[in-house]
mmCIF file of C-alpha atoms and ligand atoms in Angstrom:
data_model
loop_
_atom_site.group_PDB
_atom_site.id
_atom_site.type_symbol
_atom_site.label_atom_id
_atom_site.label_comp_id
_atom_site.label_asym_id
_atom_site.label_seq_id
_atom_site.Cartn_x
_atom_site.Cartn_y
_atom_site.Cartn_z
ATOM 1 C CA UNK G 102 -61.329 2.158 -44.910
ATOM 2 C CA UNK G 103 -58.911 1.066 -42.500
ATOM 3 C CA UNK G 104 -57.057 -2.699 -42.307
ATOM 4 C CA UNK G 105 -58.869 -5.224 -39.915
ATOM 5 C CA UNK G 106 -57.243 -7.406 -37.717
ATOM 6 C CA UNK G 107 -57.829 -11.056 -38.921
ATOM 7 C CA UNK G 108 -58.663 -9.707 -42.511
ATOM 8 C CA UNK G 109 -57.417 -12.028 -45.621
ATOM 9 C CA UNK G 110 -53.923 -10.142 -47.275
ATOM 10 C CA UNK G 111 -53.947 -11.273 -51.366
ATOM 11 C CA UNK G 112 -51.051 -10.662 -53.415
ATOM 12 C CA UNK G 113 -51.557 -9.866 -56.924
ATOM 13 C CA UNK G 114 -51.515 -13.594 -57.809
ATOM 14 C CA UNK G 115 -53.028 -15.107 -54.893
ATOM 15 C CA UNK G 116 -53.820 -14.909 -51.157
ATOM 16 C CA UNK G 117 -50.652 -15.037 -48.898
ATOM 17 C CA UNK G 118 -52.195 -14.786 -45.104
ATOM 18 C CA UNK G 119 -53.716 -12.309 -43.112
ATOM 19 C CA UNK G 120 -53.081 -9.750 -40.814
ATOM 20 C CA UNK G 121 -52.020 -10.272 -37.098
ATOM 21 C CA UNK G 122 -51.235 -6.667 -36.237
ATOM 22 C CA UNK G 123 -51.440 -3.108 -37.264
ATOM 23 C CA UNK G 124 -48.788 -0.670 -36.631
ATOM 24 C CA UNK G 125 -50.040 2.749 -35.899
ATOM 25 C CA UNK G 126 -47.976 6.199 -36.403
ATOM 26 C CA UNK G 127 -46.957 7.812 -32.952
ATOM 27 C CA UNK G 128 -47.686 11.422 -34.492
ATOM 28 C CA UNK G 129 -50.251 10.844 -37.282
ATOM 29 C CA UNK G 130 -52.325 8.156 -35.365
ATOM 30 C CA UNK G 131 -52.857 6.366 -38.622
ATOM 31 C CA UNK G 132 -51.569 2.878 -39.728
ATOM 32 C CA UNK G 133 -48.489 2.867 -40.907
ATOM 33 C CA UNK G 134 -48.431 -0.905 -41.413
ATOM 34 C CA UNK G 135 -49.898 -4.208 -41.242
ATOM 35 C CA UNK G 136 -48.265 -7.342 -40.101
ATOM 36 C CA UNK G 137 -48.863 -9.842 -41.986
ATOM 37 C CA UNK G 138 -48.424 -13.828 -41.215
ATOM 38 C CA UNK G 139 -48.160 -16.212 -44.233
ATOM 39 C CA UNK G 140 -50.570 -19.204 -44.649
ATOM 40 C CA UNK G 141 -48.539 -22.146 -43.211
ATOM 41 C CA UNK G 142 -45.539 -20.722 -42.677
ATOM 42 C CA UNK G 143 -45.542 -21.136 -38.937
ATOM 43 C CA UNK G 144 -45.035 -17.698 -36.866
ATOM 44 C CA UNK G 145 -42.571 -16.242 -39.445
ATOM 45 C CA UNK G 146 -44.275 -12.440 -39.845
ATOM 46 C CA UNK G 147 -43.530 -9.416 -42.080
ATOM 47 C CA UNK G 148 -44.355 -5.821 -41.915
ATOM 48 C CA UNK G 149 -45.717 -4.225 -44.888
ATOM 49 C CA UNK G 150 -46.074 -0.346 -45.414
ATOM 50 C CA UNK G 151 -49.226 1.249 -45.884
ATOM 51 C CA UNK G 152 -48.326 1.833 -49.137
ATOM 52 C CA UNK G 153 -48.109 -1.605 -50.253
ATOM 53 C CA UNK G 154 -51.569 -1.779 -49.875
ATOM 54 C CA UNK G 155 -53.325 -1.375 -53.243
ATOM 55 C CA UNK G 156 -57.075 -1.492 -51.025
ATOM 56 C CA UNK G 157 -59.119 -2.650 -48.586
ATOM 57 C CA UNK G 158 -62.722 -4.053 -47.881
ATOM 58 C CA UNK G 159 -64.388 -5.474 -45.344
ATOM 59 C CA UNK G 160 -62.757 -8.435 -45.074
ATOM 60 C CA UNK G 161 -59.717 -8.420 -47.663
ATOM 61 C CA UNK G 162 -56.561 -6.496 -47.749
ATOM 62 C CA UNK G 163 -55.127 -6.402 -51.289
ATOM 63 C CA UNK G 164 -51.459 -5.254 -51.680
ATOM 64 C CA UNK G 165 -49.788 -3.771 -55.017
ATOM 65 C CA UNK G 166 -46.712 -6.782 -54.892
ATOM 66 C CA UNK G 167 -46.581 -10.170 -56.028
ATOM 67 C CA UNK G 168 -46.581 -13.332 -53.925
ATOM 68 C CA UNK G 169 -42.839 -13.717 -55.139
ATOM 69 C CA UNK G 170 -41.946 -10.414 -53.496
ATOM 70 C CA UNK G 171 -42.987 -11.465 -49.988
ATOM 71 C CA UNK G 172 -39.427 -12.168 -49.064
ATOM 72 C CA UNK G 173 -38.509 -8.276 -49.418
ATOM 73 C CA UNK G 174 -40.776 -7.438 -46.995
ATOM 74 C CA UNK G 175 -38.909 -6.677 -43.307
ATOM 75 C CA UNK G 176 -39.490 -9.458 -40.913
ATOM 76 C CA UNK G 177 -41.677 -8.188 -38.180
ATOM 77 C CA UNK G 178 -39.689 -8.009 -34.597
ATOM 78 C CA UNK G 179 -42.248 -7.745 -31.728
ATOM 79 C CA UNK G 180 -39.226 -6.289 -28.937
ATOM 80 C CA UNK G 181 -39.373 -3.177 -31.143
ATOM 81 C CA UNK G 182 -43.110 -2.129 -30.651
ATOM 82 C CA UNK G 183 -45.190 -1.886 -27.413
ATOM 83 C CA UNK G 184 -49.049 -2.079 -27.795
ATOM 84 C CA UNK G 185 -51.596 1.167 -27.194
ATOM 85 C CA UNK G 186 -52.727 -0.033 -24.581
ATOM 86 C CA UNK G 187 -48.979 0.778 -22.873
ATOM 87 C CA UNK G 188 -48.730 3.677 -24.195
ATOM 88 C CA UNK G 189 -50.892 6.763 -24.346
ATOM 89 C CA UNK G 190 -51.810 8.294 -27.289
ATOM 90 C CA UNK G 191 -54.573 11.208 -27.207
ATOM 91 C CA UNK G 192 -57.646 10.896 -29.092
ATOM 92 C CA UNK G 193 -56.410 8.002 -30.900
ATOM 93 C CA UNK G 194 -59.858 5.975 -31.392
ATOM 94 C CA UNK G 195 -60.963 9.365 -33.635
ATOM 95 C CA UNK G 196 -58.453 7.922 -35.768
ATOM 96 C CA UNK G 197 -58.269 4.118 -35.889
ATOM 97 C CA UNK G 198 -61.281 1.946 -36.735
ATOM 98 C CA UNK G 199 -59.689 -1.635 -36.441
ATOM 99 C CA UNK G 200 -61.302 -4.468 -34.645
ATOM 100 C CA UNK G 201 -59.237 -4.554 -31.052
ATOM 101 C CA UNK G 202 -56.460 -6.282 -30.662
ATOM 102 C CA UNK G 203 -52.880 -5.704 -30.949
ATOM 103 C CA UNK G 204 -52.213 -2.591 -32.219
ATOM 104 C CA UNK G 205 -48.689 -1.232 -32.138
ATOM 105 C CA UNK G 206 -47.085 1.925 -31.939
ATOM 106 C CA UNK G 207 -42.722 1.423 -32.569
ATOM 107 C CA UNK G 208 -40.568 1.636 -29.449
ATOM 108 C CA UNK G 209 -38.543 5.047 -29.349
ATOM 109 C CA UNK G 210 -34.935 4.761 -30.524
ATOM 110 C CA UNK G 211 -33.562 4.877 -27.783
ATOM 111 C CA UNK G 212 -35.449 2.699 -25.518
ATOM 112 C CA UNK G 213 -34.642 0.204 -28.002
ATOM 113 C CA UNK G 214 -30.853 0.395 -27.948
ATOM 114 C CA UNK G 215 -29.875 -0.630 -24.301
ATOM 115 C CA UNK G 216 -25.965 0.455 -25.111
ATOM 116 C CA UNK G 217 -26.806 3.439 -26.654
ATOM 117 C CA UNK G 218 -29.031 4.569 -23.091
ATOM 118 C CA UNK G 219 -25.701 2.748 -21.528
ATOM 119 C CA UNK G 220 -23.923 5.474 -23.619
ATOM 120 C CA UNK G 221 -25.656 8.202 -22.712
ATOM 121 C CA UNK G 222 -25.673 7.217 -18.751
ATOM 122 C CA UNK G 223 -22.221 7.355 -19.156
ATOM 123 C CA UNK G 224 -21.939 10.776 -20.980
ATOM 124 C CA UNK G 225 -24.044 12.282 -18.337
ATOM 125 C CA UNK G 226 -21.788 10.803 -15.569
ATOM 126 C CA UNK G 227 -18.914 12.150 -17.780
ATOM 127 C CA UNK G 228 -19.718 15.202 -17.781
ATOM 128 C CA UNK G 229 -20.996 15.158 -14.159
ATOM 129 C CA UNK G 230 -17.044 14.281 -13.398
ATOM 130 C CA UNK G 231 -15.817 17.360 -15.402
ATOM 131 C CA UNK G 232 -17.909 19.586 -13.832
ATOM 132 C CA UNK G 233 -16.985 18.738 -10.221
ATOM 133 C CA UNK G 234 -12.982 18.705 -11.035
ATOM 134 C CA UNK G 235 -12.392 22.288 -10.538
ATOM 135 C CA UNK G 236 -13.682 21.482 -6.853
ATOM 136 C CA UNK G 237 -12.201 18.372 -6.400
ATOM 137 C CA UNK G 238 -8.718 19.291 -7.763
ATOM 138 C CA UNK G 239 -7.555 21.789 -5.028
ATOM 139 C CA UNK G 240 -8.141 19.197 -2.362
ATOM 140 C CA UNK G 241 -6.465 16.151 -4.052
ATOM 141 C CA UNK G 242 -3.583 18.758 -5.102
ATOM 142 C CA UNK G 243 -3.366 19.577 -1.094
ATOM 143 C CA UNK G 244 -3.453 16.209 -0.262
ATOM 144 C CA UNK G 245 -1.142 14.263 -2.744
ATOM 145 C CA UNK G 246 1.348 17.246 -2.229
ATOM 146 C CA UNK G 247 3.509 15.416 -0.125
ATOM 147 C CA UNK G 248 4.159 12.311 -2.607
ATOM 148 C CA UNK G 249 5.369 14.924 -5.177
ATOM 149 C CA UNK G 250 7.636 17.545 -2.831
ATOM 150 C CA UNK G 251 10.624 18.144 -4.333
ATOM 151 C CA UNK G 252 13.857 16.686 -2.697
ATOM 152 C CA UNK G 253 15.671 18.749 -0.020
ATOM 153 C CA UNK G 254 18.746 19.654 -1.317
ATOM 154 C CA UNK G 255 20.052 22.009 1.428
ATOM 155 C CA UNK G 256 23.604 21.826 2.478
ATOM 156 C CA UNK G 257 24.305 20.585 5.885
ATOM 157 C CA UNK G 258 27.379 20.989 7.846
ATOM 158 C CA UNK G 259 28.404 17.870 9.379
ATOM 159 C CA UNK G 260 31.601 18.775 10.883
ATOM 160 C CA UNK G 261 35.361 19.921 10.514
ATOM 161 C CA UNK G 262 37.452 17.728 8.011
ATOM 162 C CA UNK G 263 40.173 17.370 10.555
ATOM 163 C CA UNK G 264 38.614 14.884 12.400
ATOM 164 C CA UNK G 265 39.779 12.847 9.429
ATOM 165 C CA UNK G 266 43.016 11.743 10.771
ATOM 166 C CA UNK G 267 44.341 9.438 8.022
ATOM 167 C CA UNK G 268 44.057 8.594 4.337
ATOM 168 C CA UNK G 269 41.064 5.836 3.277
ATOM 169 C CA UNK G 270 39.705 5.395 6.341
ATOM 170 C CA UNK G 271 36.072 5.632 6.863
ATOM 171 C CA UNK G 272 34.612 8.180 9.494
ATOM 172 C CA UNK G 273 31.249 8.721 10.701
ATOM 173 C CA UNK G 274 29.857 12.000 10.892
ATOM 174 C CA UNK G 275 26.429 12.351 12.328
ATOM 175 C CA UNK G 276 24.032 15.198 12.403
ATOM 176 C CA UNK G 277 20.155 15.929 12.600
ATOM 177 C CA UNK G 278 17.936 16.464 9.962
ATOM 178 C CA UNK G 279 14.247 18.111 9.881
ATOM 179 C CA UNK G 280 12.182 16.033 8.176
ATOM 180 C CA UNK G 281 8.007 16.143 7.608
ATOM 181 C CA UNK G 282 6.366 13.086 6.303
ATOM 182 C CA UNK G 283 3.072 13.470 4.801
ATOM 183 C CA UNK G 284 0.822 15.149 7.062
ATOM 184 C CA UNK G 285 2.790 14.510 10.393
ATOM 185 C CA UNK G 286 4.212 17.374 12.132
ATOM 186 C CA UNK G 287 7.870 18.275 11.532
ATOM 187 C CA UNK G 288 10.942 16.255 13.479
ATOM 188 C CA UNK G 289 14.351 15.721 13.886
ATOM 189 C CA UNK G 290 16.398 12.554 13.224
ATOM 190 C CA UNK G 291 19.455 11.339 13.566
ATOM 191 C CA UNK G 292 21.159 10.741 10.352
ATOM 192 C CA UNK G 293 25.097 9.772 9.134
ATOM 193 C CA UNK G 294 27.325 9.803 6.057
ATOM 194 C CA UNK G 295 30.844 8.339 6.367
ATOM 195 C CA UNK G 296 33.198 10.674 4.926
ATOM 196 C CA UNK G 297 37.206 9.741 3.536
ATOM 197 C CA UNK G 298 40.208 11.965 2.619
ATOM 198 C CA UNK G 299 40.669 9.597 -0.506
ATOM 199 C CA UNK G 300 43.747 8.622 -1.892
ATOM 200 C CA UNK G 301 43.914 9.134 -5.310
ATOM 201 C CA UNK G 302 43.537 5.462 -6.202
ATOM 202 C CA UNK G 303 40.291 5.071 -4.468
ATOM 203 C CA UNK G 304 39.041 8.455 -6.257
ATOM 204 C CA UNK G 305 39.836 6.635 -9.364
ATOM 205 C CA UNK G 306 37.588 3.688 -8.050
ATOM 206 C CA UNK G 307 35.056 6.037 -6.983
ATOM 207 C CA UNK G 308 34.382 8.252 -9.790
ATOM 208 C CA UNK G 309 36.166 6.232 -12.928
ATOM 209 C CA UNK G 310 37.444 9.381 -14.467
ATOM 210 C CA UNK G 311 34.707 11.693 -14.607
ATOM 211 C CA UNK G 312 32.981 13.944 -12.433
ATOM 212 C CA UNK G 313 29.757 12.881 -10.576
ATOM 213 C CA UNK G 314 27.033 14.877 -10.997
ATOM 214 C CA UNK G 315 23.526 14.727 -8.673
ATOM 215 C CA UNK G 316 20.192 15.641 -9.961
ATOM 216 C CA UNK G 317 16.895 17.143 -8.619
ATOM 217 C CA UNK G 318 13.250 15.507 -8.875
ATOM 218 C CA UNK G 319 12.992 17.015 -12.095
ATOM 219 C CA UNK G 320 16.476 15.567 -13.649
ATOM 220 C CA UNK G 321 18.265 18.956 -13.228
ATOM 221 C CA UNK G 322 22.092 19.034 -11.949
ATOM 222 C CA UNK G 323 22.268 20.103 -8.420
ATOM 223 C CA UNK G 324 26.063 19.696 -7.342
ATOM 224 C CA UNK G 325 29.178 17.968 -9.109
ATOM 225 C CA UNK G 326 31.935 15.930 -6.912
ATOM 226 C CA UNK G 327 35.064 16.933 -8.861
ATOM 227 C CA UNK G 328 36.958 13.548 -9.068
ATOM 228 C CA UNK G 329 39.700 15.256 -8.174
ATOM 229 C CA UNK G 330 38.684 16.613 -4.408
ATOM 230 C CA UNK G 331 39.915 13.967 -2.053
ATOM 231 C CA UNK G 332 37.030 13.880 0.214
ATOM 232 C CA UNK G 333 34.450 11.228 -0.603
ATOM 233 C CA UNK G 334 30.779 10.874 1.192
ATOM 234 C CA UNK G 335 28.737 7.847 0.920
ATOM 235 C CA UNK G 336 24.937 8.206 2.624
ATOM 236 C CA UNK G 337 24.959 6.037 5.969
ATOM 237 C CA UNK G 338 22.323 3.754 4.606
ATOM 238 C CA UNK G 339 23.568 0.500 3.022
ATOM 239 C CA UNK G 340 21.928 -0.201 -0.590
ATOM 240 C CA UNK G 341 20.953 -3.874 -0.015
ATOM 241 C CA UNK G 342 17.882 -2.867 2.538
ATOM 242 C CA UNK G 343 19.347 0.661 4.069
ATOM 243 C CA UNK G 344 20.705 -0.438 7.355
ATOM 244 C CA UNK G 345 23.663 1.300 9.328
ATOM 245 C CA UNK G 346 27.122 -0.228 8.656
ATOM 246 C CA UNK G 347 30.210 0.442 10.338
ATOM 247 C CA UNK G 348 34.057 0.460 9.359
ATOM 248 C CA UNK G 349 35.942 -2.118 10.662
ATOM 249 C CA UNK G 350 39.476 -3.554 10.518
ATOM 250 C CA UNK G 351 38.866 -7.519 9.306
ATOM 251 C CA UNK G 352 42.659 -8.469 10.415
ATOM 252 C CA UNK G 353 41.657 -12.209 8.746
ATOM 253 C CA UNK G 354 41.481 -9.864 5.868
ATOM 254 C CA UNK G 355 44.443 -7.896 6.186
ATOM 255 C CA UNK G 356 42.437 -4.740 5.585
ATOM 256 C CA UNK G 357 39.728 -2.218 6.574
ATOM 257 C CA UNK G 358 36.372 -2.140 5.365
ATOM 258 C CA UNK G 359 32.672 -1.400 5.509
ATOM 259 C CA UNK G 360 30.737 -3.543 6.940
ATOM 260 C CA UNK G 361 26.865 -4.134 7.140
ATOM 261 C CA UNK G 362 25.867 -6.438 10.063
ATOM 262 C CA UNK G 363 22.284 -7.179 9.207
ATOM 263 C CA UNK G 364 23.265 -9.361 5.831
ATOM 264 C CA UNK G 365 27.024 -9.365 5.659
ATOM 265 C CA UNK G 366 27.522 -7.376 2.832
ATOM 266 C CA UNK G 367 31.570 -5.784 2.533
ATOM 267 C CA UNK G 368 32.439 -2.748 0.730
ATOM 268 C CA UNK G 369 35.942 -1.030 0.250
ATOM 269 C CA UNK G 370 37.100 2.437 1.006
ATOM 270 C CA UNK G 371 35.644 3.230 -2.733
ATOM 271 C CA UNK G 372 32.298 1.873 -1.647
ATOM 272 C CA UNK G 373 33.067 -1.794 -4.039
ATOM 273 C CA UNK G 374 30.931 -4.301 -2.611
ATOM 274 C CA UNK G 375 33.604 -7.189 -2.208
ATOM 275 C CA UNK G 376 30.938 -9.674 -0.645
ATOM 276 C CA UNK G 377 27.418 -10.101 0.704
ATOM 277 C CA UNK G 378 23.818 -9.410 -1.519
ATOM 278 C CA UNK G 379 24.166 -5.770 -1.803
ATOM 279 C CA UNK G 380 22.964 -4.881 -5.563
ATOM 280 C CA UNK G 381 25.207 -1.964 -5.916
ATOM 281 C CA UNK G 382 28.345 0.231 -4.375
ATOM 282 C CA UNK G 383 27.895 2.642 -1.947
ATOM 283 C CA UNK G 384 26.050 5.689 -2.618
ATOM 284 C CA UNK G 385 27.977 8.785 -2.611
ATOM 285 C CA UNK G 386 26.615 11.864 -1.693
ATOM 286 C CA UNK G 387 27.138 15.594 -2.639
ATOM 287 C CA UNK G 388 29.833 17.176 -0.434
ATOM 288 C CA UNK G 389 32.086 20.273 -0.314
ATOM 289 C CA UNK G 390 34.961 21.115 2.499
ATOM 290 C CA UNK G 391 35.420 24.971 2.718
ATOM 291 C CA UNK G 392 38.366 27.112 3.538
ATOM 292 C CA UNK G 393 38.051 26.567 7.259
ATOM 293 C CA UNK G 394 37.852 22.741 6.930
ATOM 294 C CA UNK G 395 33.988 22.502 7.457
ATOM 295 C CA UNK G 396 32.318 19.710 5.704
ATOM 296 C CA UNK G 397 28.551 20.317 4.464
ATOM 297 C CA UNK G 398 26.982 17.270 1.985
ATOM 298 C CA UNK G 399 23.439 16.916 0.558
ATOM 299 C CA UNK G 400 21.795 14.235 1.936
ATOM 300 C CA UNK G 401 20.738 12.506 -1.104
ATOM 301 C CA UNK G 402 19.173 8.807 -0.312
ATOM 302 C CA UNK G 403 18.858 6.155 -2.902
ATOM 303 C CA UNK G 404 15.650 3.590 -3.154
ATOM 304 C CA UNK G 405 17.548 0.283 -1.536
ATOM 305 C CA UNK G 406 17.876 -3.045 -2.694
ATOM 306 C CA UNK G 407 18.297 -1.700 -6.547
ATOM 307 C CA UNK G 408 20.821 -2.185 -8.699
ATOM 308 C CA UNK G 409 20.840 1.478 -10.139
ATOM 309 C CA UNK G 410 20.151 4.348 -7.964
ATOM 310 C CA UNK G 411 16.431 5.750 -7.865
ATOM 311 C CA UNK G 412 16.175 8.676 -5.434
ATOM 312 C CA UNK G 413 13.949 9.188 -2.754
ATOM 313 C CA UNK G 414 15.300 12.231 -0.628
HETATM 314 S S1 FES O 504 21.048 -4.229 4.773
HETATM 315 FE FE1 FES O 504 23.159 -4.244 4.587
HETATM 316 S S2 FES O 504 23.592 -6.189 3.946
HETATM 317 FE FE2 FES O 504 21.457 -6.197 4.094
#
């Protein structure tokens, strides 16, 4: 005999309540367990297991425990059950011979555990991602190609070094450069460096005793200035905010300098800012002079408005 809904439930010692519910095995189709709600206890319900239950009649379900074991019994929790009548289970009146009412079959796992579902949602997006990257790559490869070019370190010949007529004085050489940003076609622009035949004071100001050395994207040497060549190329660009500045003799001054109109900052012939917000010196730039007197730098540009160098062609 199966429990009945409404039926007494008696404890060894005495009668504790009766049953609200039955629970009903998905696979077996037979109850698994009653739920049971105390005598004057308000809606507090547990769930005892089939085989608690010592036996039933008609009317009475009589389980193997004690009253004072009621406590040890799970408390019943409706959000994890959905009634037969949601669910469809075949043939299941062959099997259960309760009154109606509301009998229970247990929620699956996982449609109990929202973040678990949420879990595997995102596993299946995961993997969804994966699957696509060997597609996706080539295209993002193509098209972020141009933030990670390497710099162009090709010499350029800007001109003869006898156009330098005099010792630490600044002169502008200008030439064109080829340059292709992003997806544009290629152009030419016009670019300068300002180039001195150093005297060997303003060497020492310039490279401090040691050799200056120029690096690559990936931190390799490209080119040392020997601190003992005279000639000395800074990039046209000044390092506060990269405008074009000029030399100039400043007879209040009593001297020649650089110059940058847009914010007043002064440099030296070594590139020493002497006034004005510019963060840093003058940036100097790989050079060489050959045997016939032609000069060829690297045009090497520096982030502006930084106090150390960071470079960006
Ligand atoms: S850009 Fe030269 S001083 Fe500001």
């Amino acid at each position: 005999m199966q429990p009945k809904l409404r039926s007494k439930v008696r404890c060894t010692d005495r009668e504790i309540g009766e049953v609200t519910r039955v629970i009903v095995d998905f696979l077996s189709r037979e109850v698994s367990h009653i739920v049971v709600g105390r005598n004057g206890v308000g809606t507090v319900e547990r769930q005892i297991p089939a085989s608690a239950i010592q036996s039933v009649t008609d009317d009475v379900v009589e389980l193997r425990a004690p009253s004072s074991e009621w406590d040890q019994f799970p408390l019943f929790r409706r959000d994890e059950y959905v009634t037969t009548n949601e669910v469809e289970i075949a043939h299941l009146e062959d099997h259960l011979h309760v009154q109606p009412g509301e009998v229970l079959v247990p929620l699956p796992e996982l449609e109990r555990d929202v973040k678990r579902r949420t879990f595997f949602t995102n596993l299946t997006h995961s993997i969804g991602v994966l699957l696509a990257l060997p597609l996706v790559f080539p295209v993002l490869k193509y098209l972020m190609k141009p933030m990670y070019a390497p710099f162009d370190n090709r010499w350029v010949k800007i001109g003869k070094a006898n156009k330098i007529k005099a010792e630490d004085v600044g002169v502008q050489f200008k030439f064109k450069k080829s340059v292709k940003e992003a997806f544009m076609p290629e152009a030419e622009i016009d670019k300068n460096v300002w180039v001195l035949k150093a005297s060997s004071a303003v060497l020492e100001e310039v490279y401090k005793g040691k050799d200056m050395e120029f690096r690559d994207h990936t931190g390799g040497v490209i080119w040392t200035n020997k601190r003992d060549v005279p000639y000395v190329a800074y990039s046209g660009k000044c390092p506060h905010l990269g405008c074009g500045y000029k030399w100039r003799n400043v007879p209040k001054l009593g001297r020649q300098i650089f110059l940058c109109p847009c914010h007043l900052s002064i440099y030296d012939a070594s590139g020493k800012v002497l006034d004005g917000p510019a963060p840093r010196p003058l940036d100097p730039v790989p050079i060489r002079v050959a045997a016939n007197g032609d000069i060829e730098i690297i045009d090497v540009e520096y982030k502006a408005g930084t106090k150390v160098q960071i470079r960006i062609v």
